[in-house]
Amino acid sequence: MKASLAVFNSIINTLLEDEKSNHVAQFVPSEELFDRIDLDLRDEPISMDSLKEVLQDVVLKAPRTATPAFFNQLFGGRNDKAILGDLLAVLLNNSMYTYKAAGPMIGVEKVVLRKVNDIIGWDENAGGTFASGGSMTNFMGMLMARDAKDQTVKHSGVSSKMIVYTSAQSHYSTPKNAAFSGIGRDQVRNVPVDDQGCMSITALEEMIQKDITAGDTPTLINATAGTTVLGAFDHVDSIADIAHKYNIWLHVDGAYCGSVIFSKKYSSLLKGLHKVDSFSLNAHKMMGTPLTCSLLMVKNKKHLHDSFSNDANYLYQTDHDEFNLGKTSLQCGRRNDALKFWTLWKSVGSRGLEAMVDKQFSLADIARDYVRSHPDYQDYSIDNSISVCFNYKGIPARDLCTQLYEHSKLLVGYGTFNEDEFVRLVTINANNDKDIILDFFKTLESFVSNNTSIFKTGVFQEK
Ligand SMILES: *Cc1c(COP(=O)(O)O)cnc(C)c1O
């Protein structure tokens, strides 16, 4: 073990050193991957030196998600305290189903969930769990909604049309989960959004009434806290009123920006959250923990037991259900994802979490101000979002993003809203500062001016 840990230290030190000068890993085209790196598996073992060499090669060529040039997805950065917790979780390799197998780690998970419930404003009836990602916590929310509406489904299967409402801007996990749950993709209504990317309340209510008239069963409203492209917050407070009026389960998908609950200033974006039935949030997004760290919060924990508990004599042999967390989880064997978040939280305190959220919004304000005050940019952003959306000199966003990637300059992605396609800069790395954001624009601008032949002057027109 010690020899392997020494190799680990050596490779990581090489990586950290290399990252200082190379923010983007050397681009390896997918068609050349298997020629450029020795990934082949053979019959014979290799020496530790050879193993170290090949591991280092793979590590150095892997995309660098922690550097000041990574803005591609809804995560980024490297939080050393969270990593410390996660490395310990790997070494300990506890499984979170029973107190017998996880001991104090059960307490770690329970404390994190209880604290989040306190922040939401839920009492001791509330519960929660961790799952392997935001898609899965949303899935659990959908299953609880289905079972709360009809207790017979889990035994005899879906027999009526159960309808799910989610905004046209919501994450693709909702239709996918509708397929998994037996509800069916065709039963998902895409509620139109307003010009700020938020679910239209009037359209939602009209759709619900129409489905009731048709004899179908409205079952779940999925609201989004931070839509994947624009970073928009659905109006949870008003949606909750509709959900109560028609007795429909309300889940808030906060995978991207649910962590605003940690900020006094920005938690107002989730006004009314205490009124919902379930809420998911990814600490591996705004809180910067390693992937994955996905929390599912439930106002009444009885629904977790109703949908997910199963007796198993070979597993639950000691202790109370309250400490055998397998009774409320989707998986059986389950990784300890709580420890990394707990280690971070313990180290920086709730104030530290708040500062991370506030920092991300202030970096977004800096980026939005830059875009709005420079005439070569066209702005597509909404306010109060950590996704900054723009085009530069009329260059098609997908060309710009692809060229920046293939030339190892910046990793940034693009998105669409209505008819527009644009670059989406995500300021989710709380370790970044103002200069890094301004450097992003400088890098992009000088890349374009040095590569006019790639982009063809013809497309350099104002939209
Ligand atoms: C990222 C994201 C998800 C999915 O979370 P994973 O952990 O990637 O499965 C769901 N909803 C929204 C809004 C997201 O941004």
Short mmCIF file of C-alpha atoms and ligand atoms in Angstrom, two decimals:
data_model
loop_
_atom_site.label_atom_id
_atom_site.label_comp_id
_atom_site.label_asym_id
_atom_site.label_seq_id
_atom_site.Cartn_x
_atom_site.Cartn_y
_atom_site.Cartn_z
CA MET A 1 0.00 0.00 0.00
CA LYS A 2 2.75 2.44 0.95
CA ALA A 3 4.53 1.94 -2.37
CA SER A 4 1.31 2.71 -4.24
CA LEU A 5 0.72 5.81 -2.15
CA ALA A 6 4.25 6.99 -2.92
CA VAL A 7 3.50 6.58 -6.63
CA PHE A 8 0.27 8.51 -6.10
CA ASN A 9 2.15 11.38 -4.45
CA SER A 10 4.76 11.48 -7.15
CA ILE A 11 2.23 11.52 -10.02
CA ILE A 12 0.10 14.17 -8.34
CA ASN A 13 3.10 16.40 -7.69
CA THR A 14 4.09 16.13 -11.34
CA LEU A 15 0.53 17.01 -12.38
CA LEU A 16 0.27 20.00 -10.03
CA GLU A 17 3.60 21.31 -11.30
CA ASP A 18 2.62 20.84 -14.94
CA GLU A 19 -0.79 22.47 -14.44
CA LYS A 20 0.90 25.70 -13.32
CA SER A 21 2.16 26.36 -16.83
CA ASN A 22 -0.29 24.26 -18.87
CA HIS A 23 -3.85 25.06 -17.93
CA VAL A 24 -5.23 22.87 -20.70
CA ALA A 25 -3.98 19.34 -21.31
CA GLN A 26 -2.48 18.56 -24.68
CA PHE A 27 -5.36 17.87 -27.08
CA VAL A 28 -5.58 14.19 -28.06
CA PRO A 29 -8.03 13.65 -30.95
CA SER A 30 -10.31 10.71 -30.12
CA GLU A 31 -9.32 8.88 -33.32
CA GLU A 32 -5.67 8.89 -32.20
CA LEU A 33 -6.30 8.03 -28.54
CA PHE A 34 -5.37 4.34 -28.63
CA ASP A 35 -2.20 5.04 -30.64
CA ARG A 36 -1.00 7.87 -28.45
CA ILE A 37 -1.45 6.26 -25.00
CA ASP A 38 -0.69 2.66 -24.04
CA LEU A 39 -4.16 1.68 -22.79
CA ASP A 40 -3.99 -1.95 -23.89
CA LEU A 41 -4.48 -4.69 -21.29
CA ARG A 42 -2.17 -7.71 -21.62
CA ASP A 43 -1.75 -11.16 -20.06
CA GLU A 44 1.50 -10.46 -18.25
CA PRO A 45 2.03 -8.10 -15.26
CA ILE A 46 4.24 -5.02 -15.57
CA SER A 47 6.75 -3.52 -13.13
CA MET A 48 5.88 -0.71 -10.74
CA ASP A 49 8.09 1.64 -12.76
CA SER A 50 6.29 0.87 -16.00
CA LEU A 51 2.94 1.16 -14.26
CA LYS A 52 3.92 4.54 -12.88
CA GLU A 53 5.04 5.71 -16.30
CA VAL A 54 1.81 4.77 -18.03
CA LEU A 55 -0.38 6.11 -15.21
CA GLN A 56 1.46 9.42 -15.32
CA ASP A 57 0.98 9.58 -19.07
CA VAL A 58 -2.79 9.07 -18.75
CA VAL A 59 -3.04 11.56 -15.90
CA LEU A 60 -1.10 14.29 -17.70
CA LYS A 61 -3.22 13.94 -20.83
CA ALA A 62 -6.55 13.94 -18.97
CA PRO A 63 -8.70 17.09 -19.25
CA ARG A 64 -7.79 19.53 -16.47
CA THR A 65 -10.94 20.47 -14.64
CA ALA A 66 -9.28 22.39 -11.82
CA THR A 67 -7.30 25.03 -13.70
CA PRO A 68 -8.26 28.64 -14.53
CA ALA A 69 -9.00 27.54 -18.12
CA PHE A 70 -11.85 25.12 -17.37
CA PHE A 71 -15.33 26.56 -17.74
CA ASN A 72 -16.86 23.72 -19.69
CA GLN A 73 -19.39 22.17 -17.37
CA LEU A 74 -21.25 22.88 -14.20
CA PHE A 75 -18.32 21.95 -11.99
CA GLY A 76 -14.68 22.89 -11.73
CA GLY A 77 -11.85 23.69 -9.39
CA ARG A 78 -10.16 21.61 -6.75
CA ASN A 79 -11.17 22.02 -3.16
CA ASP A 80 -8.37 20.61 -1.05
CA LYS A 81 -10.44 19.98 2.08
CA ALA A 82 -13.17 18.14 0.17
CA ILE A 83 -10.48 16.10 -1.57
CA LEU A 84 -8.91 15.20 1.76
CA GLY A 85 -12.27 13.84 2.92
CA ASP A 86 -12.82 11.93 -0.31
CA LEU A 87 -9.37 10.35 -0.29
CA LEU A 88 -10.05 9.08 3.22
CA ALA A 89 -13.41 7.70 2.08
CA VAL A 90 -11.62 5.76 -0.67
CA LEU A 91 -9.08 4.31 1.73
CA LEU A 92 -11.64 3.37 4.38
CA ASN A 93 -14.07 1.97 1.79
CA ASN A 94 -17.07 1.87 4.11
CA SER A 95 -20.45 1.07 2.66
CA MET A 96 -23.25 3.30 3.83
CA TYR A 97 -26.05 0.76 4.16
CA THR A 98 -25.53 -0.18 7.80
CA TYR A 99 -24.11 1.20 11.01
CA LYS A 100 -22.20 -2.05 11.32
CA ALA A 101 -20.34 -1.37 8.06
CA ALA A 102 -19.98 2.43 8.30
CA GLY A 103 -20.01 3.36 12.02
CA PRO A 104 -19.29 7.07 12.54
CA MET A 105 -19.67 7.71 8.79
CA ILE A 106 -23.41 7.21 9.33
CA GLY A 107 -23.23 10.10 11.77
CA VAL A 108 -21.30 12.18 9.22
CA GLU A 109 -24.05 11.67 6.64
CA LYS A 110 -26.85 12.26 9.14
CA VAL A 111 -25.32 15.51 10.38
CA VAL A 112 -24.93 16.92 6.85
CA LEU A 113 -28.52 16.03 5.97
CA ARG A 114 -29.87 17.42 9.26
CA LYS A 115 -28.02 20.72 8.77
CA VAL A 116 -29.39 21.10 5.25
CA ASN A 117 -32.90 20.34 6.53
CA ASP A 118 -32.46 23.03 9.20
CA ILE A 119 -31.39 25.53 6.53
CA ILE A 120 -34.46 24.71 4.41
CA GLY A 121 -36.58 25.15 7.56
CA TRP A 122 -37.87 21.58 7.84
CA ASP A 123 -38.59 19.90 11.20
CA GLU A 124 -37.56 16.51 12.58
CA ASN A 125 -39.95 14.71 10.22
CA ALA A 126 -37.68 15.64 7.35
CA GLY A 127 -35.13 13.22 5.93
CA GLY A 128 -32.70 12.78 3.12
CA THR A 129 -30.10 10.60 1.50
CA PHE A 130 -27.23 10.67 -0.95
CA ALA A 131 -27.33 9.09 -4.40
CA SER A 132 -24.85 8.69 -7.21
CA GLY A 133 -25.73 11.96 -8.98
CA GLY A 134 -28.37 14.59 -9.62
CA SER A 135 -30.08 12.47 -12.25
CA MET A 136 -30.54 9.77 -9.60
CA THR A 137 -31.73 12.10 -6.83
CA ASN A 138 -34.29 13.47 -9.32
CA PHE A 139 -35.26 9.87 -10.09
CA MET A 140 -35.83 9.21 -6.39
CA GLY A 141 -37.98 12.34 -6.20
CA MET A 142 -40.07 11.06 -9.10
CA LEU A 143 -40.50 7.62 -7.54
CA MET A 144 -41.69 9.12 -4.26
CA ALA A 145 -44.14 11.32 -6.18
CA ARG A 146 -45.45 8.28 -8.06
CA ASP A 147 -45.86 6.19 -4.89
CA ALA A 148 -47.39 9.07 -2.92
CA LYS A 149 -50.03 9.42 -5.62
CA ASP A 150 -50.74 5.69 -5.90
CA GLN A 151 -49.48 3.18 -3.34
CA THR A 152 -50.39 0.23 -5.60
CA VAL A 153 -47.95 1.11 -8.39
CA LYS A 154 -44.89 -0.38 -6.71
CA HIS A 155 -46.68 -3.74 -6.53
CA SER A 156 -48.80 -3.89 -9.64
CA GLY A 157 -47.17 -1.36 -11.98
CA VAL A 158 -48.47 1.86 -13.50
CA SER A 159 -52.04 1.48 -14.68
CA SER A 160 -53.15 5.06 -15.32
CA LYS A 161 -51.61 8.04 -17.09
CA MET A 162 -49.51 9.78 -14.43
CA ILE A 163 -48.45 13.21 -15.66
CA VAL A 164 -45.18 15.00 -14.96
CA TYR A 165 -44.68 18.75 -15.51
CA THR A 166 -41.26 20.24 -16.04
CA SER A 167 -40.04 23.33 -17.83
CA ALA A 168 -38.87 23.21 -21.42
CA GLN A 169 -35.47 24.35 -20.09
CA SER A 170 -35.12 21.59 -17.50
CA HIS A 171 -32.52 18.84 -17.40
CA TYR A 172 -32.91 15.76 -19.60
CA SER A 173 -33.01 13.48 -16.56
CA THR A 174 -36.75 14.13 -16.18
CA PRO A 175 -37.88 12.40 -19.42
CA LYS A 176 -35.27 9.69 -18.87
CA ASN A 177 -36.51 9.08 -15.34
CA ALA A 178 -40.09 9.01 -16.61
CA ALA A 179 -39.05 6.10 -18.82
CA PHE A 180 -37.33 4.29 -15.91
CA SER A 181 -40.24 4.79 -13.52
CA GLY A 182 -42.90 3.33 -15.80
CA ILE A 183 -44.57 6.73 -16.06
CA GLY A 184 -43.35 7.03 -19.65
CA ARG A 185 -41.69 9.80 -21.63
CA ASP A 186 -44.97 10.68 -23.37
CA GLN A 187 -46.46 11.68 -20.01
CA VAL A 188 -43.91 14.46 -19.51
CA ARG A 189 -45.31 17.92 -20.26
CA ASN A 190 -42.75 20.53 -21.25
CA VAL A 191 -44.10 23.70 -19.73
CA PRO A 192 -43.12 26.81 -21.75
CA VAL A 193 -40.78 29.35 -20.16
CA ASP A 194 -40.82 33.14 -20.07
CA ASP A 195 -38.07 35.33 -21.57
CA GLN A 196 -35.97 34.81 -18.42
CA GLY A 197 -36.06 31.03 -18.82
CA CYS A 198 -38.49 30.46 -15.90
CA MET A 199 -41.46 28.11 -16.02
CA SER A 200 -44.68 29.92 -16.92
CA ILE A 201 -47.11 29.57 -14.02
CA THR A 202 -50.20 30.21 -16.11
CA ALA A 203 -49.16 27.65 -18.73
CA LEU A 204 -48.49 25.14 -15.94
CA GLU A 205 -51.94 25.56 -14.44
CA GLU A 206 -53.63 25.35 -17.84
CA MET A 207 -51.84 22.10 -18.62
CA ILE A 208 -52.81 20.61 -15.25
CA GLN A 209 -56.48 21.52 -15.76
CA LYS A 210 -56.47 20.04 -19.24
CA ASP A 211 -55.00 16.76 -18.00
CA ILE A 212 -57.54 16.55 -15.17
CA THR A 213 -60.36 17.13 -17.64
CA ALA A 214 -58.96 14.33 -19.80
CA GLY A 215 -59.09 11.99 -16.78
CA ASP A 216 -55.34 11.73 -16.31
CA THR A 217 -53.45 12.01 -13.00
CA PRO A 218 -51.12 14.97 -12.42
CA THR A 219 -48.38 13.39 -10.31
CA LEU A 220 -45.22 15.48 -10.21
CA ILE A 221 -44.13 19.05 -10.86
CA ASN A 222 -40.39 19.32 -11.33
CA ALA A 223 -39.13 22.87 -10.79
CA THR A 224 -35.53 23.81 -11.51
CA ALA A 225 -33.14 25.86 -9.38
CA GLY A 226 -30.56 26.83 -11.96
CA THR A 227 -31.49 25.63 -15.44
CA THR A 228 -28.69 23.91 -17.27
CA VAL A 229 -28.20 26.56 -19.97
CA LEU A 230 -29.26 29.95 -18.55
CA GLY A 231 -29.01 29.19 -14.84
CA ALA A 232 -32.59 30.38 -14.31
CA PHE A 233 -34.58 29.78 -11.12
CA ASP A 234 -38.20 28.71 -11.49
CA HIS A 235 -40.56 30.59 -9.15
CA VAL A 236 -40.81 27.90 -6.49
CA ASP A 237 -43.12 29.90 -4.23
CA SER A 238 -45.87 30.30 -6.86
CA ILE A 239 -45.38 26.79 -8.21
CA ALA A 240 -45.80 25.44 -4.66
CA ASP A 241 -49.20 27.15 -4.43
CA ILE A 242 -50.30 25.38 -7.61
CA ALA A 243 -48.91 22.06 -6.38
CA HIS A 244 -50.91 22.38 -3.14
CA LYS A 245 -54.06 23.46 -4.92
CA TYR A 246 -54.06 20.34 -7.12
CA ASN A 247 -52.36 18.01 -4.63
CA ILE A 248 -49.32 17.31 -6.79
CA TRP A 249 -45.85 16.40 -5.49
CA LEU A 250 -43.36 19.24 -6.02
CA HIS A 251 -39.69 18.38 -6.49
CA VAL A 252 -37.04 21.05 -6.95
CA ASP A 253 -34.09 20.03 -9.09
CA GLY A 254 -31.32 22.09 -7.53
CA ALA A 255 -28.49 19.99 -8.98
CA TYR A 256 -26.85 23.04 -10.48
CA CYS A 257 -27.72 25.95 -8.16
CA GLY A 258 -29.62 24.51 -5.18
CA SER A 259 -26.57 25.43 -3.07
CA VAL A 260 -27.79 29.05 -3.03
CA ILE A 261 -29.53 27.97 0.19
CA PHE A 262 -26.15 28.49 1.89
CA SER A 263 -26.14 32.22 1.09
CA LYS A 264 -28.24 34.80 2.92
CA LYS A 265 -28.22 36.99 -0.15
CA TYR A 266 -29.02 34.42 -2.84
CA SER A 267 -31.28 32.00 -0.96
CA SER A 268 -34.09 34.42 -1.87
CA LEU A 269 -33.84 32.90 -5.38
CA LEU A 270 -35.41 29.82 -3.80
CA LYS A 271 -38.17 31.58 -1.88
CA GLY A 272 -40.82 29.09 -0.81
CA LEU A 273 -38.46 26.10 -0.77
CA HIS A 274 -39.82 24.97 2.62
CA LYS A 275 -43.19 24.38 0.90
CA VAL A 276 -41.93 21.70 -1.52
CA ASP A 277 -41.93 17.93 -1.03
CA SER A 278 -38.41 17.11 -2.15
CA PHE A 279 -35.29 18.94 -3.21
CA SER A 280 -32.04 17.77 -4.74
CA LEU A 281 -28.69 19.49 -4.80
CA ASN A 282 -25.25 18.58 -6.13
CA ALA A 283 -22.45 19.60 -3.79
CA HIS A 284 -20.07 18.60 -6.61
CA LYS A 285 -21.30 21.61 -8.57
CA MET A 286 -21.45 24.88 -6.58
CA MET A 287 -19.73 23.48 -3.47
CA GLY A 288 -16.76 22.25 -5.48
CA THR A 289 -16.45 18.77 -3.96
CA PRO A 290 -15.16 15.94 -6.16
CA LEU A 291 -17.83 14.14 -8.21
CA THR A 292 -20.29 12.94 -7.13
CA CYS A 293 -21.93 14.40 -4.06
CA SER A 294 -25.68 14.52 -4.58
CA LEU A 295 -28.15 15.14 -1.79
CA LEU A 296 -31.84 14.38 -1.84
CA MET A 297 -33.86 16.18 0.81
CA VAL A 298 -37.42 15.15 1.71
CA LYS A 299 -39.89 17.11 3.81
CA ASN A 300 -41.42 13.92 5.21
CA LYS A 301 -39.03 10.99 5.53
CA LYS A 302 -41.87 8.50 5.56
CA HIS A 303 -41.87 8.80 1.77
CA LEU A 304 -38.25 7.65 1.59
CA HIS A 305 -39.15 4.54 3.59
CA ASP A 306 -42.33 3.95 1.57
CA SER A 307 -40.50 3.97 -1.74
CA PHE A 308 -37.07 2.57 -0.94
CA SER A 309 -37.06 0.24 2.06
CA ASN A 310 -36.92 -3.45 1.58
CA ASP A 311 -36.36 -6.08 4.26
CA ALA A 312 -33.20 -8.13 3.92
CA ASN A 313 -32.17 -10.45 6.73
CA TYR A 314 -28.72 -10.96 5.25
CA LEU A 315 -28.04 -7.22 5.50
CA TYR A 316 -29.92 -5.57 8.37
CA GLN A 317 -28.78 -7.61 11.36
CA THR A 318 -28.05 -5.00 14.03
CA ASP A 319 -29.00 -1.49 15.09
CA HIS A 320 -32.02 0.64 14.45
CA ASP A 321 -33.37 1.66 11.03
CA GLU A 322 -32.39 5.24 11.82
CA PHE A 323 -28.75 4.13 11.59
CA ASN A 324 -29.13 1.60 8.78
CA LEU A 325 -29.26 4.06 5.91
CA GLY A 326 -29.73 1.33 3.31
CA LYS A 327 -33.41 1.41 4.27
CA THR A 328 -33.81 4.75 2.51
CA SER A 329 -31.41 4.56 -0.43
CA LEU A 330 -31.63 3.67 -4.08
CA GLN A 331 -28.51 1.52 -4.05
CA CYS A 332 -27.47 -1.36 -1.84
CA GLY A 333 -23.69 -0.93 -1.47
CA ARG A 334 -23.15 2.82 -1.40
CA ARG A 335 -20.03 4.93 -1.45
CA ASN A 336 -19.41 7.42 1.35
CA ASP A 337 -20.09 10.65 -0.51
CA ALA A 338 -20.96 12.58 2.64
CA LEU A 339 -17.45 12.67 4.08
CA LYS A 340 -16.00 15.04 1.47
CA PHE A 341 -18.79 17.58 1.96
CA TRP A 342 -18.66 17.21 5.74
CA THR A 343 -14.86 17.71 5.74
CA LEU A 344 -15.22 20.87 3.67
CA TRP A 345 -18.10 22.17 5.82
CA LYS A 346 -16.29 21.34 9.08
CA SER A 347 -13.22 23.18 7.85
CA VAL A 348 -14.73 26.40 6.43
CA GLY A 349 -17.94 26.54 8.46
CA SER A 350 -21.35 27.54 7.13
CA ARG A 351 -19.92 31.02 6.55
CA GLY A 352 -17.31 29.54 4.26
CA LEU A 353 -19.98 27.79 2.19
CA GLU A 354 -21.85 31.07 1.96
CA ALA A 355 -18.71 32.86 0.79
CA MET A 356 -18.28 30.28 -2.00
CA VAL A 357 -21.79 30.91 -3.32
CA ASP A 358 -21.44 34.69 -3.10
CA LYS A 359 -18.08 34.55 -4.85
CA GLN A 360 -19.54 32.66 -7.81
CA PHE A 361 -22.25 35.26 -8.28
CA SER A 362 -19.77 38.10 -7.98
CA LEU A 363 -17.53 36.48 -10.62
CA ALA A 364 -20.58 36.15 -12.87
CA ASP A 365 -21.36 39.85 -12.35
CA ILE A 366 -17.80 40.70 -13.41
CA ALA A 367 -18.13 38.57 -16.54
CA ARG A 368 -21.59 39.95 -17.41
CA ASP A 369 -20.37 43.53 -16.93
CA TYR A 370 -17.46 42.82 -19.24
CA VAL A 371 -19.71 41.39 -21.94
CA ARG A 372 -22.25 44.19 -21.60
CA SER A 373 -19.65 46.96 -21.80
CA HIS A 374 -17.69 45.62 -24.79
CA PRO A 375 -19.39 46.20 -28.15
CA ASP A 376 -17.80 43.15 -29.82
CA TYR A 377 -19.91 40.96 -27.54
CA GLN A 378 -23.57 40.12 -27.78
CA ASP A 379 -25.13 39.36 -24.39
CA TYR A 380 -27.72 36.61 -23.81
CA SER A 381 -27.45 36.35 -20.01
CA ILE A 382 -30.09 36.78 -17.38
CA ASP A 383 -29.25 38.50 -14.09
CA ASN A 384 -28.74 36.50 -10.89
CA SER A 385 -27.23 33.53 -12.64
CA ILE A 386 -23.74 32.06 -12.66
CA SER A 387 -24.05 31.17 -16.37
CA VAL A 388 -22.84 34.05 -18.51
CA CYS A 389 -24.01 33.70 -22.10
CA PHE A 390 -22.59 35.63 -25.05
CA ASN A 391 -21.31 35.62 -28.59
CA TYR A 392 -18.16 37.32 -29.80
CA LYS A 393 -17.95 39.17 -33.10
CA GLY A 394 -20.79 37.08 -34.48
CA ILE A 395 -18.66 33.92 -34.57
CA PRO A 396 -20.85 30.79 -34.29
CA ALA A 397 -20.45 29.65 -30.68
CA ARG A 398 -19.87 26.00 -31.52
CA ASP A 399 -16.96 26.88 -33.87
CA LEU A 400 -15.37 29.14 -31.32
CA CYS A 401 -15.66 26.62 -28.47
CA THR A 402 -14.37 23.74 -30.60
CA GLN A 403 -11.36 25.69 -31.89
CA LEU A 404 -10.45 26.89 -28.40
CA TYR A 405 -10.54 23.25 -27.26
CA GLU A 406 -8.60 21.80 -30.17
CA HIS A 407 -5.93 24.47 -29.79
CA SER A 408 -5.70 23.76 -26.03
CA LYS A 409 -6.61 27.33 -25.08
CA LEU A 410 -9.81 27.14 -23.04
CA LEU A 411 -12.48 24.60 -22.22
CA VAL A 412 -15.86 26.27 -22.50
CA GLY A 413 -19.18 25.07 -23.90
CA TYR A 414 -22.15 26.50 -25.73
CA GLY A 415 -25.89 26.37 -25.25
CA THR A 416 -29.11 27.45 -26.91
CA PHE A 417 -32.14 29.38 -25.76
CA ASN A 418 -35.02 30.07 -28.11
CA GLU A 419 -33.35 30.47 -31.51
CA ASP A 420 -29.98 31.64 -30.23
CA GLU A 421 -26.82 29.64 -29.79
CA PHE A 422 -24.13 31.19 -27.58
CA VAL A 423 -21.03 30.54 -25.50
CA ARG A 424 -21.84 29.68 -21.89
CA LEU A 425 -19.23 30.72 -19.35
CA VAL A 426 -19.90 29.15 -15.96
CA THR A 427 -18.34 30.88 -12.94
CA ILE A 428 -18.73 27.87 -10.66
CA ASN A 429 -15.11 27.62 -9.53
CA ALA A 430 -15.00 29.63 -6.29
CA ASN A 431 -11.19 29.47 -6.32
CA ASN A 432 -11.14 31.77 -9.35
CA ASP A 433 -10.79 35.52 -9.01
CA LYS A 434 -11.49 38.60 -11.08
CA ASP A 435 -8.22 38.40 -13.03
CA ILE A 436 -8.91 34.84 -14.12
CA ILE A 437 -12.29 35.88 -15.49
CA LEU A 438 -10.78 38.85 -17.34
CA ASP A 439 -7.98 36.59 -18.63
CA PHE A 440 -10.63 34.29 -20.05
CA PHE A 441 -11.85 37.11 -22.29
CA LYS A 442 -8.32 38.20 -23.19
CA THR A 443 -7.38 34.65 -24.19
CA LEU A 444 -10.50 34.32 -26.30
CA GLU A 445 -9.96 37.68 -28.00
CA SER A 446 -6.31 37.14 -28.81
CA PHE A 447 -7.05 33.63 -30.07
CA VAL A 448 -9.61 35.04 -32.50
CA SER A 449 -7.36 37.86 -33.67
CA ASN A 450 -4.46 35.42 -34.24
CA ASN A 451 -6.64 32.96 -36.14
CA THR A 452 -8.78 35.04 -38.44
CA SER A 453 -8.25 32.44 -41.18
CA ILE A 454 -10.01 29.74 -39.14
CA PHE A 455 -13.12 31.76 -38.51
CA LYS A 456 -13.35 33.38 -41.97
CA THR A 457 -13.94 37.08 -41.94
CA GLY A 458 -17.34 36.54 -43.55
CA VAL A 459 -18.90 35.50 -40.26
CA PHE A 460 -17.56 38.48 -38.34
CA GLN A 461 -20.82 40.33 -38.47
CA GLU A 462 -23.02 41.74 -35.78
CA LYS A 463 -26.08 39.61 -35.17
C1 LIG B 1 -26.15 18.58 -13.56
C2 LIG B 1 -27.61 18.61 -13.51
C3 LIG B 1 -28.35 17.43 -13.31
C4 LIG B 1 -27.73 16.07 -13.32
O1 LIG B 1 -26.86 15.85 -12.28
P1 LIG B 1 -25.77 14.68 -12.44
O2 LIG B 1 -25.10 14.64 -11.11
O3 LIG B 1 -24.88 15.11 -13.56
O4 LIG B 1 -26.51 13.43 -12.78
C5 LIG B 1 -29.72 17.53 -13.15
N1 LIG B 1 -30.33 18.72 -13.22
C6 LIG B 1 -29.65 19.88 -13.43
C7 LIG B 1 -30.40 21.17 -13.48
C8 LIG B 1 -28.27 19.85 -13.60
O5 LIG B 1 -27.61 20.99 -13.83
#
